[in-house]
C-alpha positions as a LaTeX table, in Angstrom:
\begin{tabular}{lrrr}
\hline
Residue & $x$ (\AA) & $y$ (\AA) & $z$ (\AA) \\
\hline
Met1 & 8.62 & 29.63 & $-13.91$ \\
Ile2 & 11.35 & 28.29 & $-16.16$ \\
Lys3 & 14.77 & 28.17 & $-14.52$ \\
Val4 & 18.41 & 27.58 & $-15.36$ \\
Gly5 & 18.83 & 23.96 & $-16.45$ \\
Asp6 & 15.32 & 23.67 & $-17.91$ \\
Arg7 & 14.66 & 22.98 & $-21.58$ \\
Leu8 & 12.61 & 25.58 & $-23.44$ \\
Pro9 & 8.99 & 24.48 & $-23.86$ \\
Ala10 & 7.84 & 23.00 & $-27.14$ \\
Gly11 & 5.92 & 25.34 & $-29.37$ \\
Thr12 & 6.07 & 27.79 & $-32.22$ \\
Leu13 & 7.09 & 31.41 & $-32.52$ \\
Asn14 & 6.31 & 33.48 & $-35.60$ \\
Glu15 & 8.57 & 35.81 & $-37.52$ \\
Tyr16 & 7.74 & 38.21 & $-40.32$ \\
Ile17 & 10.18 & 37.54 & $-43.16$ \\
Glu18 & 10.79 & 40.62 & $-45.35$ \\
Val19 & 12.57 & 38.87 & $-48.22$ \\
Glu20 & 12.30 & 35.45 & $-49.73$ \\
Gly21 & 15.14 & 33.11 & $-48.86$ \\
Asn22 & 16.09 & 29.84 & $-47.20$ \\
Gly23 & 12.81 & 28.33 & $-48.39$ \\
Cys24 & 10.75 & 30.86 & $-46.42$ \\
Ser25 & 7.95 & 32.76 & $-48.03$ \\
Ile26 & 7.56 & 36.49 & $-47.58$ \\
Gly27 & 5.32 & 37.26 & $-44.60$ \\
Pro28 & 4.72 & 35.54 & $-41.27$ \\
Asn29 & 6.36 & 32.16 & $-40.82$ \\
Gly30 & 6.08 & 29.77 & $-37.90$ \\
Phe31 & 9.27 & 28.35 & $-36.41$ \\
Asp32 & 9.46 & 25.31 & $-34.15$ \\
Ile33 & 11.32 & 26.36 & $-31.01$ \\
Ala34 & 13.04 & 22.99 & $-30.51$ \\
Lys35 & 14.29 & 22.87 & $-34.11$ \\
Glu36 & 15.41 & 26.51 & $-34.11$ \\
Thr37 & 17.43 & 26.13 & $-30.91$ \\
Ala38 & 18.96 & 22.71 & $-31.63$ \\
Gly39 & 22.74 & 22.93 & $-31.66$ \\
Lys40 & 22.73 & 26.72 & $-31.28$ \\
Lys41 & 23.61 & 29.30 & $-28.65$ \\
Ile42 & 20.83 & 31.87 & $-28.55$ \\
Ala43 & 20.37 & 35.09 & $-26.61$ \\
Ile44 & 16.65 & 35.56 & $-26.02$ \\
Phe45 & 15.13 & 38.63 & $-24.51$ \\
Gly46 & 11.46 & 39.13 & $-23.80$ \\
Leu47 & 9.57 & 42.33 & $-23.28$ \\
Pro48 & 6.01 & 43.57 & $-22.78$ \\
Gly49 & 5.27 & 45.13 & $-26.13$ \\
Ala50 & 6.35 & 46.49 & $-29.48$ \\
Phe51 & 6.66 & 50.25 & $-29.78$ \\
Thr52 & 6.43 & 50.73 & $-25.99$ \\
Pro53 & 8.80 & 53.31 & $-24.40$ \\
Thr54 & 11.46 & 51.27 & $-22.56$ \\
Cys55 & 11.34 & 48.45 & $-25.09$ \\
Ser56 & 11.91 & 50.82 & $-28.04$ \\
Ala57 & 14.29 & 53.28 & $-26.40$ \\
Lys58 & 16.53 & 50.88 & $-24.46$ \\
His59 & 15.89 & 47.14 & $-24.67$ \\
Val60 & 15.90 & 46.44 & $-28.42$ \\
Pro61 & 18.50 & 49.12 & $-29.29$ \\
Gly62 & 20.91 & 47.62 & $-26.74$ \\
Tyr63 & 20.81 & 44.21 & $-28.42$ \\
Val64 & 21.15 & 45.75 & $-31.89$ \\
Glu65 & 24.16 & 47.76 & $-30.67$ \\
Lys66 & 25.81 & 44.76 & $-28.95$ \\
His67 & 25.12 & 42.29 & $-31.77$ \\
Ala68 & 28.74 & 42.00 & $-32.96$ \\
Glu69 & 29.99 & 41.55 & $-29.40$ \\
Leu70 & 27.38 & 38.88 & $-28.69$ \\
Lys71 & 28.43 & 37.02 & $-31.85$ \\
Ala72 & 32.10 & 37.32 & $-30.85$ \\
Ala73 & 31.20 & 35.82 & $-27.45$ \\
Gly74 & 29.78 & 32.73 & $-29.19$ \\
Ile75 & 26.11 & 33.62 & $-29.61$ \\
Asp76 & 24.66 & 32.27 & $-32.87$ \\
Glu77 & 21.39 & 34.23 & $-32.85$ \\
Val78 & 19.59 & 36.93 & $-30.87$ \\
Trp79 & 15.81 & 36.73 & $-30.48$ \\
Cys80 & 13.37 & 39.34 & $-29.22$ \\
Val81 & 10.13 & 37.73 & $-28.00$ \\
Ser82 & 6.97 & 39.74 & $-27.39$ \\
Val83 & 3.24 & 39.07 & $-27.19$ \\
Asn84 & 2.41 & 40.77 & $-30.48$ \\
Asp85 & 1.53 & 39.41 & $-33.90$ \\
Ala86 & 4.20 & 38.81 & $-36.53$ \\
Phe87 & 3.10 & 41.82 & $-38.60$ \\
Val88 & 3.61 & 44.18 & $-35.65$ \\
Met89 & 6.94 & 42.56 & $-34.79$ \\
Gly90 & 8.03 & 42.92 & $-38.42$ \\
Ala91 & 7.11 & 46.61 & $-38.49$ \\
Trp92 & 8.86 & 47.18 & $-35.18$ \\
Gly93 & 11.95 & 45.40 & $-36.47$ \\
Arg94 & 12.05 & 47.74 & $-39.47$ \\
Asp95 & 11.68 & 50.72 & $-37.14$ \\
Gln96 & 14.48 & 49.45 & $-34.85$ \\
His97 & 16.83 & 48.38 & $-37.70$ \\
Thr98 & 17.09 & 44.80 & $-36.44$ \\
Ala99 & 17.57 & 43.11 & $-39.84$ \\
Gly100 & 20.43 & 40.63 & $-39.71$ \\
Lys101 & 20.94 & 41.24 & $-35.99$ \\
Val102 & 17.84 & 40.44 & $-33.93$ \\
Arg103 & 15.07 & 38.03 & $-34.92$ \\
Met104 & 11.76 & 39.62 & $-33.94$ \\
Met105 & 9.76 & 36.60 & $-32.74$ \\
Ala106 & 6.03 & 36.98 & $-32.21$ \\
Asp107 & 4.30 & 35.12 & $-29.38$ \\
Gly108 & 0.87 & 36.25 & $-30.58$ \\
Ser109 & $-1.28$ & 34.26 & $-28.17$ \\
Ala110 & 1.24 & 34.36 & $-25.30$ \\
Ala111 & 1.59 & 30.56 & $-25.49$ \\
Phe112 & 5.40 & 30.62 & $-25.13$ \\
Ser113 & 5.27 & 33.23 & $-22.37$ \\
Gln114 & 2.71 & 31.18 & $-20.46$ \\
Ala115 & 4.63 & 27.93 & $-20.96$ \\
Thr116 & 7.78 & 29.53 & $-19.52$ \\
Gly117 & 5.87 & 31.23 & $-16.69$ \\
Leu118 & 7.28 & 34.56 & $-17.82$ \\
Thr119 & 4.02 & 36.47 & $-18.15$ \\
Leu120 & 3.00 & 39.92 & $-17.02$ \\
Asp121 & $-0.67$ & 40.83 & $-16.59$ \\
Leu122 & $-1.16$ & 44.33 & $-17.96$ \\
Thr123 & $-4.95$ & 44.09 & $-18.22$ \\
Ala124 & $-5.37$ & 47.14 & $-16.00$ \\
Arg125 & $-3.37$ & 49.13 & $-18.58$ \\
Gly126 & $-5.43$ & 47.81 & $-21.49$ \\
Met127 & $-2.69$ & 45.51 & $-22.79$ \\
Gly128 & $-3.86$ & 42.11 & $-21.52$ \\
Leu129 & $-1.48$ & 39.25 & $-20.81$ \\
Arg130 & 2.06 & 40.07 & $-21.97$ \\
Ser131 & 5.61 & 38.80 & $-21.68$ \\
Asn132 & 7.56 & 39.83 & $-18.65$ \\
Arg133 & 10.85 & 41.65 & $-19.30$ \\
Tyr134 & 13.72 & 39.13 & $-19.18$ \\
Ser135 & 16.80 & 37.81 & $-20.93$ \\
Met136 & 18.17 & 34.30 & $-21.15$ \\
Leu137 & 21.07 & 32.46 & $-22.67$ \\
Val138 & 19.96 & 29.21 & $-24.27$ \\
Val139 & 22.37 & 26.50 & $-25.44$ \\
Asp140 & 20.92 & 23.63 & $-27.50$ \\
Gly141 & 17.44 & 24.40 & $-26.13$ \\
Val142 & 18.52 & 24.49 & $-22.46$ \\
Val143 & 18.49 & 27.65 & $-20.34$ \\
Lys144 & 22.01 & 28.46 & $-19.11$ \\
Ala145 & 21.32 & 31.95 & $-17.70$ \\
Leu146 & 18.04 & 33.70 & $-16.84$ \\
Asn147 & 17.49 & 37.31 & $-15.80$ \\
Val148 & 13.93 & 38.31 & $-14.91$ \\
Glu149 & 13.09 & 41.94 & $-14.21$ \\
Gly150 & 10.97 & 43.11 & $-11.32$ \\
Pro151 & 7.78 & 45.07 & $-12.12$ \\
Gly152 & 8.59 & 48.25 & $-14.03$ \\
Lys153 & 12.34 & 47.59 & $-13.90$ \\
Phe154 & 15.07 & 47.47 & $-16.56$ \\
Glu155 & 18.20 & 46.49 & $-14.65$ \\
Val156 & 19.24 & 42.89 & $-15.42$ \\
Ser157 & 17.88 & 41.93 & $-18.86$ \\
Asp158 & 19.90 & 44.41 & $-20.90$ \\
Ala159 & 22.33 & 43.35 & $-23.62$ \\
Ala160 & 25.45 & 44.26 & $-21.63$ \\
Ser161 & 24.44 & 42.02 & $-18.73$ \\
Leu162 & 23.69 & 39.03 & $-20.98$ \\
Leu163 & 26.92 & 39.65 & $-22.91$ \\
Gly164 & 28.88 & 39.38 & $-19.66$ \\
Gln165 & 27.15 & 36.09 & $-18.85$ \\
Ala166 & 27.79 & 34.76 & $-22.35$ \\
Lys167 & 31.50 & 35.56 & $-22.06$ \\
Thr168 & 31.66 & 33.71 & $-18.74$ \\
Leu169 & 29.52 & 30.71 & $-19.72$ \\
Leu170 & 30.65 & 30.25 & $-23.32$ \\
Gly171 & 34.25 & 31.48 & $-23.03$ \\
\hline
\end{tabular}
């Protein structure tokens, strides 16, 4: 499993872009993880699935709510990573009002989740291999803080906890 001090693995995450801008076409776009994190401070949180109860009721709303505070603490971007396709992540982002606050990054084939070792096998529940619930603070592609939840838990990967770490580590 990835740990504090490790560089994020190479790869691509996909994001559904609603409007044309910055040279991006409307629709799913692939983003190189190394290029997107270079020179930036990014709060990344991973979760098992779009539109699932805890993810929709607590995890994503917390990061949307704390967006301004995260920015004030020095965070450049906030990413939500889930093993869903970019279309689902885009629809979920609309539902959760994440525009301009949280980038909804699709890890459609679980390649990023597997490369970080942050997977959760939910095959028995009909969901297959998913992302574990976690949060991390990444500075210039390197993990500075990592909070991985135990099975079925939501105690350490919330926005308030990562905000506290960002204030300490970036302040």
